[in-house]
Amino acid sequence: MLTPALPLGEFDIIRRFFSRSQFPSSGVVKGIGDDAAILHPESGYDLIAAADVLNEGIHFPKSTSPHAIGYKALAVNLSDLAAMGAEPLWFTMTLSLPEANEDWLSEFSRGLFEIADQFGISLVGGDTVKGPLSIGIHVLGRVPEGMALRRDGAKPGDKIYVSGNLGGAALALKRGSSGHSVDKDLQKKLDYPEPRIDLGRRLLGVANSCIDISDGLLADLCHILEVSSKGAEILAKSIPLSEFCQEIAQGSVPDCALNGGDDYELCFTVPKEKSDELNKIISDSGIQITCIGEISGREKLIIKDEELAGAGLRISGFNHFEPR
Ligand code: ADP
Ligand code: MG
């Protein structure tokens, strides 16, 4: 006889969708099921911690699939570990749900664990509450002691590099929110960012500074410049554009590539004497890496492109360094 399904309680949700018997990373002495997780870091490493919250309607549109929400919530956190050159280990998750919908939870946890397993990171605890849809994730990773990539190490003469290409995520968001249909591959740029964990780890001891591009290339590069007390000259035409942005570029660099967020590529600086090591990283990893300019001693960001300057180039979110 069929029994009607009981509404899911908080502990059913945790047990059914988030507790697992196996952990993809080592060092979990106790995961879900006590008041707190017990984690055992190995000696010789620094622990790297980061947290990011995704709220519905602010960090992702209401139309986003639960699978993509689960994937992206962890991906953006992993991107912060990538920017530090860290190996992912453990994460906790604070989940605020308007209702306990089984189908939604099943798809959400599928997306979450898909990327967790891909990068070998274990869910070890969290909190589950009723409220507006919001996912808060706190990640922990490790880097050999003293080796973490930081924003504040850029030196004059360093070349500035960007991984992958830029602008696709912002273009997808713009098209989707203005009611246009969005190409499937373009939508993927927004919903399924690829954290550059492998690249970040390879850059240890090679890059002088690094940041992940979450707020837009110019704004995030300015974070490096500000905390390193340096300036930069970049060549706008060298910025690698997503193939979708190339279509709308028409000879100039579109705003979505300069100021669009959500691409989660790495922007980093490498001293000239390490260029052979960087070339080896490029050939070993197969990741597209583009030089876009050079760090200078003058505290100014100069964007070399007359057309762009004439078109009223702007740096959104940050105005400390003025384009010329
Ligand atoms: P407490 O009351 O001690 O805060 P809870 O009853 O909230 O603990 O949670 C019980 C266990 O389930 C804890 O180990 C907690 O870390 C874990 N947990 C709760 N929510 C989540 C979640 N969304 N994801 C992973 N683990 C969770
Ligand atoms: Mg407790």
CSV table of N, CA and C in Angstrom, one decimal, residues 118-200:
chain,number,residue,atom,x,y,z
A,118,GLN,N,34.5,16.5,-8.8
A,118,GLN,CA,35.4,16.9,-9.8
A,118,GLN,C,36.7,17.5,-9.2
A,119,PHE,N,36.5,18.3,-8.1
A,119,PHE,CA,37.7,18.9,-7.5
A,119,PHE,C,38.1,18.3,-6.2
A,120,GLY,N,37.5,17.2,-5.8
A,120,GLY,CA,37.9,16.5,-4.7
A,120,GLY,C,37.7,17.2,-3.4
A,121,ILE,N,36.6,17.9,-3.2
A,121,ILE,CA,36.4,18.7,-2.0
A,121,ILE,C,35.2,18.0,-1.2
A,122,SER,N,35.3,17.9,0.1
A,122,SER,CA,34.2,17.2,0.9
A,122,SER,C,33.3,18.2,1.6
A,123,LEU,N,32.0,17.9,1.6
A,123,LEU,CA,31.0,18.7,2.4
A,123,LEU,C,31.0,18.1,3.8
A,124,VAL,N,31.4,18.9,4.8
A,124,VAL,CA,31.6,18.4,6.1
A,124,VAL,C,30.6,19.0,7.1
A,125,GLY,N,29.7,19.9,6.7
A,125,GLY,CA,28.8,20.4,7.7
A,125,GLY,C,28.0,21.6,7.1
A,126,GLY,N,27.2,22.2,8.0
A,126,GLY,CA,26.5,23.3,7.5
A,126,GLY,C,25.3,23.6,8.4
A,127,ASP,N,24.3,24.3,7.8
A,127,ASP,CA,23.1,24.6,8.5
A,127,ASP,C,21.9,24.7,7.4
A,128,THR,N,20.7,24.3,7.8
A,128,THR,CA,19.6,24.2,6.9
A,128,THR,C,18.4,25.0,7.6
A,129,VAL,N,18.0,26.1,6.9
A,129,VAL,CA,16.9,26.9,7.5
A,129,VAL,C,15.9,27.2,6.5
A,130,LYS,N,14.7,27.7,7.0
A,130,LYS,CA,13.7,28.1,6.1
A,130,LYS,C,13.8,29.6,5.9
A,131,GLY,N,13.7,30.1,4.7
A,131,GLY,CA,13.8,31.5,4.4
A,131,GLY,C,14.0,31.7,2.9
A,132,PRO,N,14.3,33.0,2.5
A,132,PRO,CA,14.5,33.2,1.0
A,132,PRO,C,15.6,32.4,0.5
A,133,LEU,N,15.6,32.0,-0.8
A,133,LEU,CA,16.6,31.1,-1.3
A,133,LEU,C,18.0,31.7,-1.3
A,134,SER,N,18.9,31.1,-0.5
A,134,SER,CA,20.2,31.7,-0.4
A,134,SER,C,21.2,30.5,0.0
A,135,ILE,N,22.4,30.5,-0.7
A,135,ILE,CA,23.3,29.4,-0.4
A,135,ILE,C,24.6,30.1,0.0
A,136,GLY,N,25.0,29.8,1.2
A,136,GLY,CA,26.3,30.3,1.7
A,136,GLY,C,27.3,29.2,1.8
A,137,ILE,N,28.4,29.3,1.2
A,137,ILE,CA,29.4,28.2,1.2
A,137,ILE,C,30.8,28.8,1.7
A,138,HIS,N,31.4,28.0,2.6
A,138,HIS,CA,32.7,28.3,3.2
A,138,HIS,C,33.6,27.2,2.8
A,139,VAL,N,34.7,27.5,2.0
A,139,VAL,CA,35.6,26.5,1.6
A,139,VAL,C,36.9,26.6,2.3
A,140,LEU,N,37.6,25.5,2.5
A,140,LEU,CA,38.9,25.4,3.1
A,140,LEU,C,39.8,24.7,2.1
A,141,GLY,N,41.0,25.2,1.9
A,141,GLY,CA,42.0,24.5,1.1
A,141,GLY,C,43.4,24.6,1.7
A,142,ARG,N,44.4,24.1,1.0
A,142,ARG,CA,45.7,24.2,1.5
A,142,ARG,C,46.8,24.5,0.5
A,143,VAL,N,47.8,25.2,0.9
A,143,VAL,CA,48.9,25.6,0.1
A,143,VAL,C,50.2,25.3,0.9
A,144,PRO,N,51.3,24.8,0.3
A,144,PRO,CA,52.5,24.6,1.0
A,144,PRO,C,52.9,25.9,1.7
A,145,GLU,N,53.3,25.8,3.0
A,145,GLU,CA,53.5,26.9,3.9
A,145,GLU,C,54.3,28.1,3.2
A,146,GLY,N,53.7,29.3,3.3
A,146,GLY,CA,54.3,30.5,2.8
A,146,GLY,C,54.2,30.7,1.3
A,147,MET,N,53.6,29.8,0.6
A,147,MET,CA,53.6,29.8,-0.9
A,147,MET,C,52.3,30.4,-1.6
A,148,ALA,N,51.3,30.7,-0.8
A,148,ALA,CA,50.0,31.1,-1.4
A,148,ALA,C,50.2,32.3,-2.3
A,149,LEU,N,49.4,32.3,-3.4
A,149,LEU,CA,49.4,33.5,-4.3
A,149,LEU,C,48.6,34.6,-3.7
A,150,ARG,N,49.1,35.8,-3.8
A,150,ARG,CA,48.4,36.9,-3.1
A,150,ARG,C,48.2,38.0,-4.1
A,151,ARG,N,47.3,39.0,-3.8
A,151,ARG,CA,47.1,40.1,-4.6
A,151,ARG,C,48.2,41.1,-4.5
A,152,ASP,N,49.0,41.1,-3.4
A,152,ASP,CA,49.8,42.3,-3.1
A,152,ASP,C,51.3,42.1,-3.5
A,153,GLY,N,51.6,41.1,-4.4
A,153,GLY,CA,53.0,40.9,-4.8
A,153,GLY,C,53.4,41.4,-6.1
A,154,ALA,N,52.6,42.2,-6.9
A,154,ALA,CA,52.9,42.6,-8.2
A,154,ALA,C,54.2,43.5,-8.2
A,155,LYS,N,55.1,43.3,-9.2
A,155,LYS,CA,56.3,44.1,-9.2
A,155,LYS,C,56.4,44.8,-10.6
A,156,PRO,N,57.1,46.0,-10.6
A,156,PRO,CA,57.2,46.6,-11.9
A,156,PRO,C,58.0,45.7,-12.9
A,157,GLY,N,57.5,45.7,-14.1
A,157,GLY,CA,58.1,44.8,-15.1
A,157,GLY,C,57.4,43.4,-15.2
A,158,ASP,N,56.6,43.1,-14.2
A,158,ASP,CA,55.8,41.8,-14.4
A,158,ASP,C,54.9,41.9,-15.6
A,159,LYS,N,54.8,40.8,-16.3
A,159,LYS,CA,53.8,40.8,-17.4
A,159,LYS,C,52.4,40.4,-16.8
A,160,ILE,N,51.4,41.0,-17.3
A,160,ILE,CA,50.0,40.7,-16.8
A,160,ILE,C,49.3,39.7,-17.7
A,161,TYR,N,48.8,38.6,-17.2
A,161,TYR,CA,48.2,37.6,-18.0
A,161,TYR,C,46.7,37.3,-17.5
A,162,VAL,N,45.9,36.8,-18.5
A,162,VAL,CA,44.5,36.4,-18.2
A,162,VAL,C,44.3,35.0,-18.8
A,163,SER,N,43.7,34.2,-18.0
A,163,SER,CA,43.4,32.8,-18.5
A,163,SER,C,42.1,32.8,-19.3
A,164,GLY,N,41.9,31.9,-20.2
A,164,GLY,CA,40.6,31.7,-20.9
A,164,GLY,C,40.3,33.0,-21.7
A,165,ASN,N,39.0,33.3,-21.7
A,165,ASN,CA,38.5,34.5,-22.4
A,165,ASN,C,37.4,35.1,-21.6
A,166,LEU,N,37.1,36.4,-21.9
A,166,LEU,CA,36.2,37.2,-21.0
A,166,LEU,C,35.0,37.7,-21.7
A,167,GLY,N,34.0,38.0,-20.9
A,167,GLY,CA,32.8,38.7,-21.3
A,167,GLY,C,31.6,37.8,-21.6
A,168,GLY,N,31.8,36.5,-21.7
A,168,GLY,CA,30.6,35.6,-22.0
A,168,GLY,C,29.6,35.6,-20.9
A,169,ALA,N,30.0,35.5,-19.7
A,169,ALA,CA,29.0,35.4,-18.6
A,169,ALA,C,28.2,36.7,-18.5
A,170,ALA,N,28.8,37.9,-18.6
A,170,ALA,CA,28.1,39.1,-18.5
A,170,ALA,C,27.1,39.3,-19.7
A,171,LEU,N,27.6,38.8,-20.9
A,171,LEU,CA,26.7,38.9,-22.0
A,171,LEU,C,25.5,38.0,-21.9
A,172,ALA,N,25.7,36.8,-21.3
A,172,ALA,CA,24.5,35.9,-21.1
A,172,ALA,C,23.5,36.6,-20.1
A,173,LEU,N,24.1,37.2,-19.1
A,173,LEU,CA,23.2,37.8,-18.1
A,173,LEU,C,22.4,39.0,-18.7
A,174,LYS,N,23.1,39.7,-19.5
A,174,LYS,CA,22.5,40.9,-20.1
A,174,LYS,C,21.4,40.5,-21.1
A,175,ARG,N,21.7,39.5,-21.9
A,175,ARG,CA,20.7,39.1,-22.9
A,175,ARG,C,19.5,38.4,-22.2
A,176,GLY,N,19.8,37.6,-21.2
A,176,GLY,CA,18.7,36.9,-20.5
A,176,GLY,C,17.8,37.9,-19.8
A,177,SER,N,18.4,38.8,-19.1
A,177,SER,CA,17.6,39.7,-18.3
A,177,SER,C,16.8,40.8,-19.1
A,178,SER,N,17.2,40.9,-20.4
A,178,SER,CA,16.5,41.8,-21.3
A,178,SER,C,15.5,41.0,-22.1
A,179,GLY,N,15.2,39.8,-21.7
A,179,GLY,CA,14.2,39.0,-22.3
A,179,GLY,C,14.5,38.3,-23.6
A,180,HIS,N,15.8,38.4,-24.1
A,180,HIS,CA,16.2,37.7,-25.3
A,180,HIS,C,16.5,36.2,-25.0
A,181,SER,N,16.4,35.4,-26.0
A,181,SER,CA,16.8,34.0,-25.8
A,181,SER,C,18.3,33.9,-25.8
A,182,VAL,N,18.8,33.1,-25.0
A,182,VAL,CA,20.3,33.0,-24.9
A,182,VAL,C,20.8,31.6,-25.4
A,183,ASP,N,21.8,31.7,-26.3
A,183,ASP,CA,22.4,30.5,-26.8
A,183,ASP,C,22.8,29.6,-25.6
A,184,LYS,N,22.7,28.2,-25.8
A,184,LYS,CA,23.0,27.3,-24.7
A,184,LYS,C,24.4,27.4,-24.3
A,185,ASP,N,25.3,27.5,-25.2
A,185,ASP,CA,26.8,27.5,-24.8
A,185,ASP,C,27.1,28.9,-24.1
A,186,LEU,N,26.4,29.9,-24.5
A,186,LEU,CA,26.6,31.2,-23.8
A,186,LEU,C,26.1,31.2,-22.4
A,187,GLN,N,24.9,30.6,-22.2
A,187,GLN,CA,24.3,30.5,-20.9
A,187,GLN,C,25.2,29.7,-20.0
A,188,LYS,N,25.9,28.7,-20.5
A,188,LYS,CA,26.8,27.8,-19.8
A,188,LYS,C,27.9,28.7,-19.1
A,189,LYS,N,28.3,29.7,-19.9
A,189,LYS,CA,29.4,30.6,-19.4
A,189,LYS,C,29.0,31.2,-18.0
A,190,LEU,N,27.7,31.5,-17.9
A,190,LEU,CA,27.2,32.2,-16.7
A,190,LEU,C,26.9,31.2,-15.6
A,191,ASP,N,26.3,30.0,-16.0
A,191,ASP,CA,25.8,29.1,-15.0
A,191,ASP,C,26.8,28.1,-14.5
A,192,TYR,N,27.8,27.8,-15.4
A,192,TYR,CA,28.8,26.7,-15.0
A,192,TYR,C,30.2,27.2,-15.2
A,193,PRO,N,30.6,28.2,-14.4
A,193,PRO,CA,32.0,28.7,-14.5
A,193,PRO,C,33.0,27.6,-14.1
A,194,GLU,N,34.2,27.7,-14.7
A,194,GLU,CA,35.2,26.6,-14.5
A,194,GLU,C,36.3,27.2,-13.6
A,195,PRO,N,36.3,26.8,-12.3
A,195,PRO,CA,37.3,27.3,-11.4
A,195,PRO,C,38.7,26.8,-11.9
A,196,ARG,N,39.6,27.8,-11.9
A,196,ARG,CA,41.0,27.4,-12.5
A,196,ARG,C,41.9,26.9,-11.4
A,197,ILE,N,41.5,25.8,-10.7
A,197,ILE,CA,42.2,25.2,-9.6
A,197,ILE,C,43.6,24.7,-10.1
A,198,ASP,N,43.6,24.0,-11.2
A,198,ASP,CA,44.8,23.4,-11.7
A,198,ASP,C,45.8,24.5,-12.1
A,199,LEU,N,45.4,25.6,-12.8
A,199,LEU,CA,46.3,26.7,-13.1
A,199,LEU,C,46.8,27.4,-11.9
A,200,GLY,N,45.9,27.7,-10.9
A,200,GLY,CA,46.4,28.3,-9.7
A,200,GLY,C,47.5,27.6,-9.0
